[in-house]
Coordinates of N, CA and C and ligand atoms in Angstrom, one line a residue:
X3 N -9.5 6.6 -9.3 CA -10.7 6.3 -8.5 C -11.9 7.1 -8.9
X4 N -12.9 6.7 -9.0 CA -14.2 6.8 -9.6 C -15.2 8.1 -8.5
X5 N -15.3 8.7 -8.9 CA -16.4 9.9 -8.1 C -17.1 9.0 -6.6
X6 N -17.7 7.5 -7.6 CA -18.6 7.1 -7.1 C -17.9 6.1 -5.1
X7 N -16.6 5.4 -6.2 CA -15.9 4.9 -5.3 C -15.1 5.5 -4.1
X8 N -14.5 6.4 -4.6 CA -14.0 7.9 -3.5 C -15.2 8.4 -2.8
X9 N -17.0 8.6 -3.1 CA -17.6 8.8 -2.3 C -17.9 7.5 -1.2
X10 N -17.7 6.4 -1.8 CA -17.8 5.2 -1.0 C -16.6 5.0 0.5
X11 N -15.5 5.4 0.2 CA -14.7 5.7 0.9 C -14.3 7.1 2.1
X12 N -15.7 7.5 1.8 CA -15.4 9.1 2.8 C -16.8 8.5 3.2
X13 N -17.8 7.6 3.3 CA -18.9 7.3 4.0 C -19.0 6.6 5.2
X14 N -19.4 6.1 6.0 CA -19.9 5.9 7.3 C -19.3 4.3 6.9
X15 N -18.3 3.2 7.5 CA -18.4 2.1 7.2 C -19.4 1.4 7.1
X16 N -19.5 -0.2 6.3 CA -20.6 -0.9 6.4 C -20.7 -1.8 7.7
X17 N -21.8 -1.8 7.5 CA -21.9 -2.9 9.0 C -21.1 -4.0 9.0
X18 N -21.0 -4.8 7.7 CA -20.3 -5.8 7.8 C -18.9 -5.6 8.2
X19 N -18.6 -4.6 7.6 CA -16.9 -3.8 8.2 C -16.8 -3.9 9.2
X20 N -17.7 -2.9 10.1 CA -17.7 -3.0 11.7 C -17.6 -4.2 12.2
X21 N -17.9 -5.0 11.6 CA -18.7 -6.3 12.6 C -17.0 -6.7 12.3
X22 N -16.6 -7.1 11.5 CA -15.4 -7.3 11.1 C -14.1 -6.8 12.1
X23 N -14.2 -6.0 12.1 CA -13.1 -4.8 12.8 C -13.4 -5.5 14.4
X24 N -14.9 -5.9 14.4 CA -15.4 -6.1 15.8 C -14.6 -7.3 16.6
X25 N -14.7 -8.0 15.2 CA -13.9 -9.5 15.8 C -12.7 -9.6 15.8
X26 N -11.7 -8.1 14.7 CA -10.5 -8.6 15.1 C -10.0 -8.0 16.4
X27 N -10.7 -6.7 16.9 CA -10.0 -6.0 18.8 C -10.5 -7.4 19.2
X28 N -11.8 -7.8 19.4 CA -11.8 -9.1 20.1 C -11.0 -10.0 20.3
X29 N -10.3 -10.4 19.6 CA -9.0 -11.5 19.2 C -7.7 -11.2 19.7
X30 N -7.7 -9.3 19.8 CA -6.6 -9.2 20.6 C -6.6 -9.0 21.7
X31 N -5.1 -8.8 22.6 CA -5.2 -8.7 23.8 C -6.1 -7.5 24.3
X32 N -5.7 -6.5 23.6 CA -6.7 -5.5 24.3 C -7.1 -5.0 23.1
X33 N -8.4 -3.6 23.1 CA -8.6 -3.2 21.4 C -7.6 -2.0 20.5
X34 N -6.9 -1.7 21.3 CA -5.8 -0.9 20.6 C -4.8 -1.4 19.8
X35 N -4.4 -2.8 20.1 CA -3.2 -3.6 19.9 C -4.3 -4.1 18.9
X36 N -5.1 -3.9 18.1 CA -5.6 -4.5 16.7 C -5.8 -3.4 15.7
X37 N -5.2 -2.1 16.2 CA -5.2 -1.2 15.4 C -4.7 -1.7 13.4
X38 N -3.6 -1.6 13.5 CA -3.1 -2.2 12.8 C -4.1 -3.3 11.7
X39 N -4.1 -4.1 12.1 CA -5.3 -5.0 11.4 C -6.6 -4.6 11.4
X40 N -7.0 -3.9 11.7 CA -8.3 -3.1 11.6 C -8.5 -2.4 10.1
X41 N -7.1 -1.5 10.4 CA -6.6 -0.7 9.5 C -6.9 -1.4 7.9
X42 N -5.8 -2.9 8.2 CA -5.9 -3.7 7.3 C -7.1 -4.0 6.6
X43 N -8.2 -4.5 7.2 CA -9.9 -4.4 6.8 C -9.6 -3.3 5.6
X44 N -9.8 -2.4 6.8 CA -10.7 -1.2 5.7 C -9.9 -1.0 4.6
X45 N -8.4 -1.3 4.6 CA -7.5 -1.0 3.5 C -7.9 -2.0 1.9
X46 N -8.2 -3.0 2.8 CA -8.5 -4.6 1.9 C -10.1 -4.0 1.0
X47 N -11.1 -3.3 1.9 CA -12.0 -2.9 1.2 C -11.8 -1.9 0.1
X48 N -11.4 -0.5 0.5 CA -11.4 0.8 -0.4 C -10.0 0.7 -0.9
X49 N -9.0 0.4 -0.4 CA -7.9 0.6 -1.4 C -6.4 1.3 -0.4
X50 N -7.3 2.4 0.0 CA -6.6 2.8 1.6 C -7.6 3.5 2.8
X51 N -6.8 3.8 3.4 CA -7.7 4.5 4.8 C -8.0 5.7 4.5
X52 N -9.1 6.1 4.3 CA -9.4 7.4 4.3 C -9.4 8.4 5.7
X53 N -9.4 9.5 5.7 CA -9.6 10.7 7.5 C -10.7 9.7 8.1
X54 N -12.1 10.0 7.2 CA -13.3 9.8 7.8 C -13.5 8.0 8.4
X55 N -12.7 7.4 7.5 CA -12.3 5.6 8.0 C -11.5 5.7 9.4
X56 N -10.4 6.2 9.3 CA -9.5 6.3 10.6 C -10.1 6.5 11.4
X57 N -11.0 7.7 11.7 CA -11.5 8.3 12.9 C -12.7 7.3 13.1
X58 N -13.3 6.4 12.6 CA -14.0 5.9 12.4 C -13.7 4.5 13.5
X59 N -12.7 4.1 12.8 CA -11.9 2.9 13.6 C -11.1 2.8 14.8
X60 N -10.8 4.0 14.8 CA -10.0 4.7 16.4 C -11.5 4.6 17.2
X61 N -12.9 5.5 17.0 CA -13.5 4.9 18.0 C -14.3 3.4 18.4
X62 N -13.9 3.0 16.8 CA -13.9 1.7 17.9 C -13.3 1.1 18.7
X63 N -12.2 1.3 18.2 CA -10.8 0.6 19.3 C -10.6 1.5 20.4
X64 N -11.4 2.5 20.6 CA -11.1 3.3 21.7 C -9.6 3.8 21.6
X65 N -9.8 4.6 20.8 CA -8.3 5.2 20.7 C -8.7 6.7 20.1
X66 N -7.8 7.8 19.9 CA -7.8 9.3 19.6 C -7.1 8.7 17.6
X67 N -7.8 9.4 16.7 CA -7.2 9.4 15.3 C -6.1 9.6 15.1
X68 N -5.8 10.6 16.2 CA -3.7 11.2 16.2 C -3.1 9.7 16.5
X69 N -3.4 8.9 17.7 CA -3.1 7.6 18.3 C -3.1 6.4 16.6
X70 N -3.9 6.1 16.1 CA -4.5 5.6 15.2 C -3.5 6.2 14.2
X71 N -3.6 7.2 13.7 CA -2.6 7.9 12.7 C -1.4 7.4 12.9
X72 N -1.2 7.4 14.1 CA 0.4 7.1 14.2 C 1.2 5.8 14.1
X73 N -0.2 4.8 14.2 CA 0.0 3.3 13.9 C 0.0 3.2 12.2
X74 N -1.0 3.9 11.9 CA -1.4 3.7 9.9 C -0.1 4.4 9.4
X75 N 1.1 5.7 10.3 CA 2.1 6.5 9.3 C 3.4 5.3 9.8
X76 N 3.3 4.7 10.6 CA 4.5 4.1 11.5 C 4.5 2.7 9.9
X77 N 3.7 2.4 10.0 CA 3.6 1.1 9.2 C 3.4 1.4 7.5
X78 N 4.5 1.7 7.0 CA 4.5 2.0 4.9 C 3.5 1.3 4.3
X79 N 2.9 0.4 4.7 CA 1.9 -0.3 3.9 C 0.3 -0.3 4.1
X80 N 0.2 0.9 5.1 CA -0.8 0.9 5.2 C -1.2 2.9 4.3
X81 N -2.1 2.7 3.4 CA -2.2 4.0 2.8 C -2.9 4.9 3.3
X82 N -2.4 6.1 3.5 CA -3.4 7.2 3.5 C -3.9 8.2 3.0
X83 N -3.8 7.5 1.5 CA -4.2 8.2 0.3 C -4.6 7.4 -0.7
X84 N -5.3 7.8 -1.3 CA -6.1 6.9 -2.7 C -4.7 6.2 -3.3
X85 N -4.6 5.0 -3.7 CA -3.9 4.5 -4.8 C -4.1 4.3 -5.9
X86 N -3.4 3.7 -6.8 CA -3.8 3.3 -8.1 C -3.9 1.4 -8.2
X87 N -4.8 0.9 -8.9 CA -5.1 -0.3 -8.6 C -4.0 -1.5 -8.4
X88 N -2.3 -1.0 -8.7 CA -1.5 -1.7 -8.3 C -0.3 -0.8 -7.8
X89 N 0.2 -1.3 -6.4 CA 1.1 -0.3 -6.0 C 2.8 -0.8 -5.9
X90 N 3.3 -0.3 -6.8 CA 4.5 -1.0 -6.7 C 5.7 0.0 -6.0
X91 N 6.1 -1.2 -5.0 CA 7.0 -0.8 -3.8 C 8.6 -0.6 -4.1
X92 N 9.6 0.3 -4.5 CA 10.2 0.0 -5.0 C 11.9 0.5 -3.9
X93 N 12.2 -0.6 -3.7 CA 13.5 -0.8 -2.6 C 14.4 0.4 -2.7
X94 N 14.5 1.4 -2.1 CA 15.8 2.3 -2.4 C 16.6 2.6 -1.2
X95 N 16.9 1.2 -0.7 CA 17.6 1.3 0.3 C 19.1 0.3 -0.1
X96 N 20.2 0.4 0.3 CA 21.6 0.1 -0.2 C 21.8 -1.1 -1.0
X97 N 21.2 -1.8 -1.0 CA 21.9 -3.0 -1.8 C 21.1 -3.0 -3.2
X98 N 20.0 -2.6 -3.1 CA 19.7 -1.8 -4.0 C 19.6 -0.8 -4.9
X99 N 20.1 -0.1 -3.9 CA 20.5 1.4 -4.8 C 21.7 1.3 -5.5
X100 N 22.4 0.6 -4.7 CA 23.7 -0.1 -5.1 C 24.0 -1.2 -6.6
X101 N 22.8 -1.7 -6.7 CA 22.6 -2.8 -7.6 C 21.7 -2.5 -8.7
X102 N 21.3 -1.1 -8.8 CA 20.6 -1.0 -10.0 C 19.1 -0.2 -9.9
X103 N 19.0 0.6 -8.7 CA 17.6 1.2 -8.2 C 17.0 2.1 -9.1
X104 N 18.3 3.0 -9.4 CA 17.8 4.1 -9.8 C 17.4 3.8 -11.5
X105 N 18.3 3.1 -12.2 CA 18.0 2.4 -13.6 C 16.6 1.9 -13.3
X106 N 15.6 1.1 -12.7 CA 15.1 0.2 -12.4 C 13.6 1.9 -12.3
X107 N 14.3 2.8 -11.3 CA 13.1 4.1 -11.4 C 13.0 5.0 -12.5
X108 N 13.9 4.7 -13.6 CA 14.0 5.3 -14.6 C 13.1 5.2 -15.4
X109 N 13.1 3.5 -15.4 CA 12.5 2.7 -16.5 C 11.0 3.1 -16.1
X110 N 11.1 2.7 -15.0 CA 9.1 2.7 -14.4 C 8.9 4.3 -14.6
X111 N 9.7 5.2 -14.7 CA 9.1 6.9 -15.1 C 8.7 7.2 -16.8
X112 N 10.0 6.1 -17.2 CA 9.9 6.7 -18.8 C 8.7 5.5 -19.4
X113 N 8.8 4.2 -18.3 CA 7.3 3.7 -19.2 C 6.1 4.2 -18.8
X114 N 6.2 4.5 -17.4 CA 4.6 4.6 -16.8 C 4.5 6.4 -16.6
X115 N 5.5 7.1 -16.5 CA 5.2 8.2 -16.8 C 5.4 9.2 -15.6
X116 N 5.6 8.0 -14.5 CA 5.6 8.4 -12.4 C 6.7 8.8 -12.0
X117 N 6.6 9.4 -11.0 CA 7.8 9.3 -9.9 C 7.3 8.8 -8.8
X118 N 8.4 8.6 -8.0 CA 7.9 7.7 -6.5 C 7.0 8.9 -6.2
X119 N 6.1 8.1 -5.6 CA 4.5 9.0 -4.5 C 3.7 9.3 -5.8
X120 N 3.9 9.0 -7.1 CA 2.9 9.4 -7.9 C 1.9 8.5 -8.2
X121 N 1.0 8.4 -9.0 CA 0.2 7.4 -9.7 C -0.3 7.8 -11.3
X122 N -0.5 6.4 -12.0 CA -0.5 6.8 -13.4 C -2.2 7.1 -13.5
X123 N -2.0 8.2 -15.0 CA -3.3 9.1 -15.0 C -4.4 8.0 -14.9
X124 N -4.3 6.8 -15.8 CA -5.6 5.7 -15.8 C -5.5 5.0 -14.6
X125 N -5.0 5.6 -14.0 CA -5.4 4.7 -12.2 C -4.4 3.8 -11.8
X126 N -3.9 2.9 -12.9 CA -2.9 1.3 -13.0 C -2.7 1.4 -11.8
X127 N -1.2 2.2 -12.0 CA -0.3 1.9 -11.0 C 0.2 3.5 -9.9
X128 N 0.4 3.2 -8.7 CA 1.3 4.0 -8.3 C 2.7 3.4 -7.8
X129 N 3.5 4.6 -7.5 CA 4.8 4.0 -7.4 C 5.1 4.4 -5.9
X130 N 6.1 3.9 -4.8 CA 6.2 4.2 -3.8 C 7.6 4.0 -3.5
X131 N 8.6 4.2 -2.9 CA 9.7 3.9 -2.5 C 9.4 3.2 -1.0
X132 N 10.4 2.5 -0.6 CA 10.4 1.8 0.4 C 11.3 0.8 0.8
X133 N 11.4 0.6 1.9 CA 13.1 0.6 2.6 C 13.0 -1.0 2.4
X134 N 14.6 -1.6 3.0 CA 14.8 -3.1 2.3 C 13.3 -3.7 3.1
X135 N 13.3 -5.1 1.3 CA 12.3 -5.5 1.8 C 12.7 -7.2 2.6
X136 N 14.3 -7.1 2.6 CA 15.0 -8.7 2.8 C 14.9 -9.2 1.7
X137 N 14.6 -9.2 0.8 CA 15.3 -9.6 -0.9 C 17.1 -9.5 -1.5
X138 N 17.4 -8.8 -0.6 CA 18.7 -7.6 -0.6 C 19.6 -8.8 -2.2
X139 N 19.4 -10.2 -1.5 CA 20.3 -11.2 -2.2 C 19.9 -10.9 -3.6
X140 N 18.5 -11.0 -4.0 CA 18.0 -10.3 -5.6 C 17.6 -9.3 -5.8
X141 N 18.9 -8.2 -5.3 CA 18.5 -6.5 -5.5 C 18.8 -6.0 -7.0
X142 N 18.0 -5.4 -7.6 CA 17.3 -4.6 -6.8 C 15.5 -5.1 -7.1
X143 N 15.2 -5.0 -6.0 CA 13.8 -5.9 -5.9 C 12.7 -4.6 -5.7
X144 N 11.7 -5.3 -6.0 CA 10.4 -4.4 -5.3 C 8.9 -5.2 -5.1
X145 N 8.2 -5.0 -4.8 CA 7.2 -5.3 -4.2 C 6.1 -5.2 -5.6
X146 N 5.0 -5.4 -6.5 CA 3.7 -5.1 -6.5 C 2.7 -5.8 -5.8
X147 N 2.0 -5.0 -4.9 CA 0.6 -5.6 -4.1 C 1.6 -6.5 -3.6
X148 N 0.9 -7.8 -3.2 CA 1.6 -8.5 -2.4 C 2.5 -9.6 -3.0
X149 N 2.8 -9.5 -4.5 CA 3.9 -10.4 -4.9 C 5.9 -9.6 -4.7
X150 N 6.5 -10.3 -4.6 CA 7.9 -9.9 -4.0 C 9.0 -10.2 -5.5
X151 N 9.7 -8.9 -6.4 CA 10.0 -9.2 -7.4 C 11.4 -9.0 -7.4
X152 N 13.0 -9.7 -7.5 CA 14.1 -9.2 -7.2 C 14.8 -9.6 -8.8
X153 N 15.9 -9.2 -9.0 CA 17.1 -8.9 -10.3 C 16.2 -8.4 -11.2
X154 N 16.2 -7.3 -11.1 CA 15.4 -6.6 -12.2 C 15.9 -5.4 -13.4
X155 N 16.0 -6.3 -13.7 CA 16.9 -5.9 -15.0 C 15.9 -5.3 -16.4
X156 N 16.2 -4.3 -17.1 CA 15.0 -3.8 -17.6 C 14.0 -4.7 -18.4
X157 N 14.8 -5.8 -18.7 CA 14.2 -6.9 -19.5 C 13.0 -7.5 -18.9
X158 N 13.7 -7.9 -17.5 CA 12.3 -8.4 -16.3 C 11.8 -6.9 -15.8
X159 N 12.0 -6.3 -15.6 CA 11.1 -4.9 -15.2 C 9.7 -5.0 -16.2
X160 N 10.4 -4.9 -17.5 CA 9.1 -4.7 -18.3 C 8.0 -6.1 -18.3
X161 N 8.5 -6.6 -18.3 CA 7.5 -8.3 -18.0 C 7.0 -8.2 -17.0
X162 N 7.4 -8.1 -15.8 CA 6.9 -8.0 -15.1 C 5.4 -6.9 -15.4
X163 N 5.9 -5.4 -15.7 CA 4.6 -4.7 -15.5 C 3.4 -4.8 -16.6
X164 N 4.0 -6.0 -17.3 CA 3.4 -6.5 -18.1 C 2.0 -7.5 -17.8
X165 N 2.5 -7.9 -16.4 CA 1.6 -8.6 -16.1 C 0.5 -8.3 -14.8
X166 N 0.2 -6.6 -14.9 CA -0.2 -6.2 -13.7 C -1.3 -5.3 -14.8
X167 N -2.6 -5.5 -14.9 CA -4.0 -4.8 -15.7 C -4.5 -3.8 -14.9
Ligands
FES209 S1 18.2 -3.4 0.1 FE1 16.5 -3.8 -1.2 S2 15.7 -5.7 -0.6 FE2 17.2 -5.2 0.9

């Protein structure tokens, strides 16, 4: 992330954000119970939630950041840390680990250079671990961004990250 973009993400949201955020507590039953999707906004804009975004969105939902925090730690896919411009989710839960996980985290270390919670020096990718995603039938699977990738065999591992710039 760029000096300029990380300063964009510790700033005051944009109005259109707010307005945004505005309509989705409106849509729910009350404004806490839109935490989550709020979350989502701002995640969809900068990449993840920054401190100064959270607290930001807690008052508008009328909620405490700790309250808020605990919706954005409860839920794996919402970040609270800069990422790298693709994040790939990678299943290390039984049918997977079972079926080829750790081969599968090997590969993605010795090509991209990571370990889970890392991210590669030019930004690409980070890696994350994370529990079944219901793929279990094409384990061992993982997620990048929002496509869902299962039998991954080093052959498709590397095509796949082949296709992620
Ligand atoms: S155990 Fe990995 S997708 Fe279910």
């Amino acid at each position: 992330m760029s000096t300029a973009e990380q300063d964009l993400s510790e700033a005051p949201l944009e109005e259109a954000l707010r307005q945004q955020i505005a309509a989705v507590a409106q849509h729910a039953e009350y404004k806490r119970a839109a935490g989550l999707d709020a979350l989502k906004v701002v995640q969809k804009r900068f990449g993840y939630v920054s401190d100064p975004h959270l607290a930001e969105v807690a008052a508008l939902l009328e909620m405490t950041p700790a309250e808020l925090d605990g919706v954005a730690t409860f839920y794996n896919l919402i970040f609270r840390r800069p990422v790298g411009r693709h994040v790939i989710l990678l299943c290390d839960s039984v049918a997977c680990w079972v079926m080829g996980e750790r081969a599968a985290r090997a590969q993605i270390r010795e090509r991209l250079g990571i370990n889970p919670g890392e991210t590669t020096a030019d930004g690409r990718f980070t890696l994350l671990p994370i529990v079944c995603l219901g793929h279990c039938d094409h384990a061992p699977a993982m997620m990048v961004d929002e496509d869902q990738h299962g039998d991954l065999d080093a052959e498709r591992l590397d095509a796949i990250l082949d296709r992620y710039r």
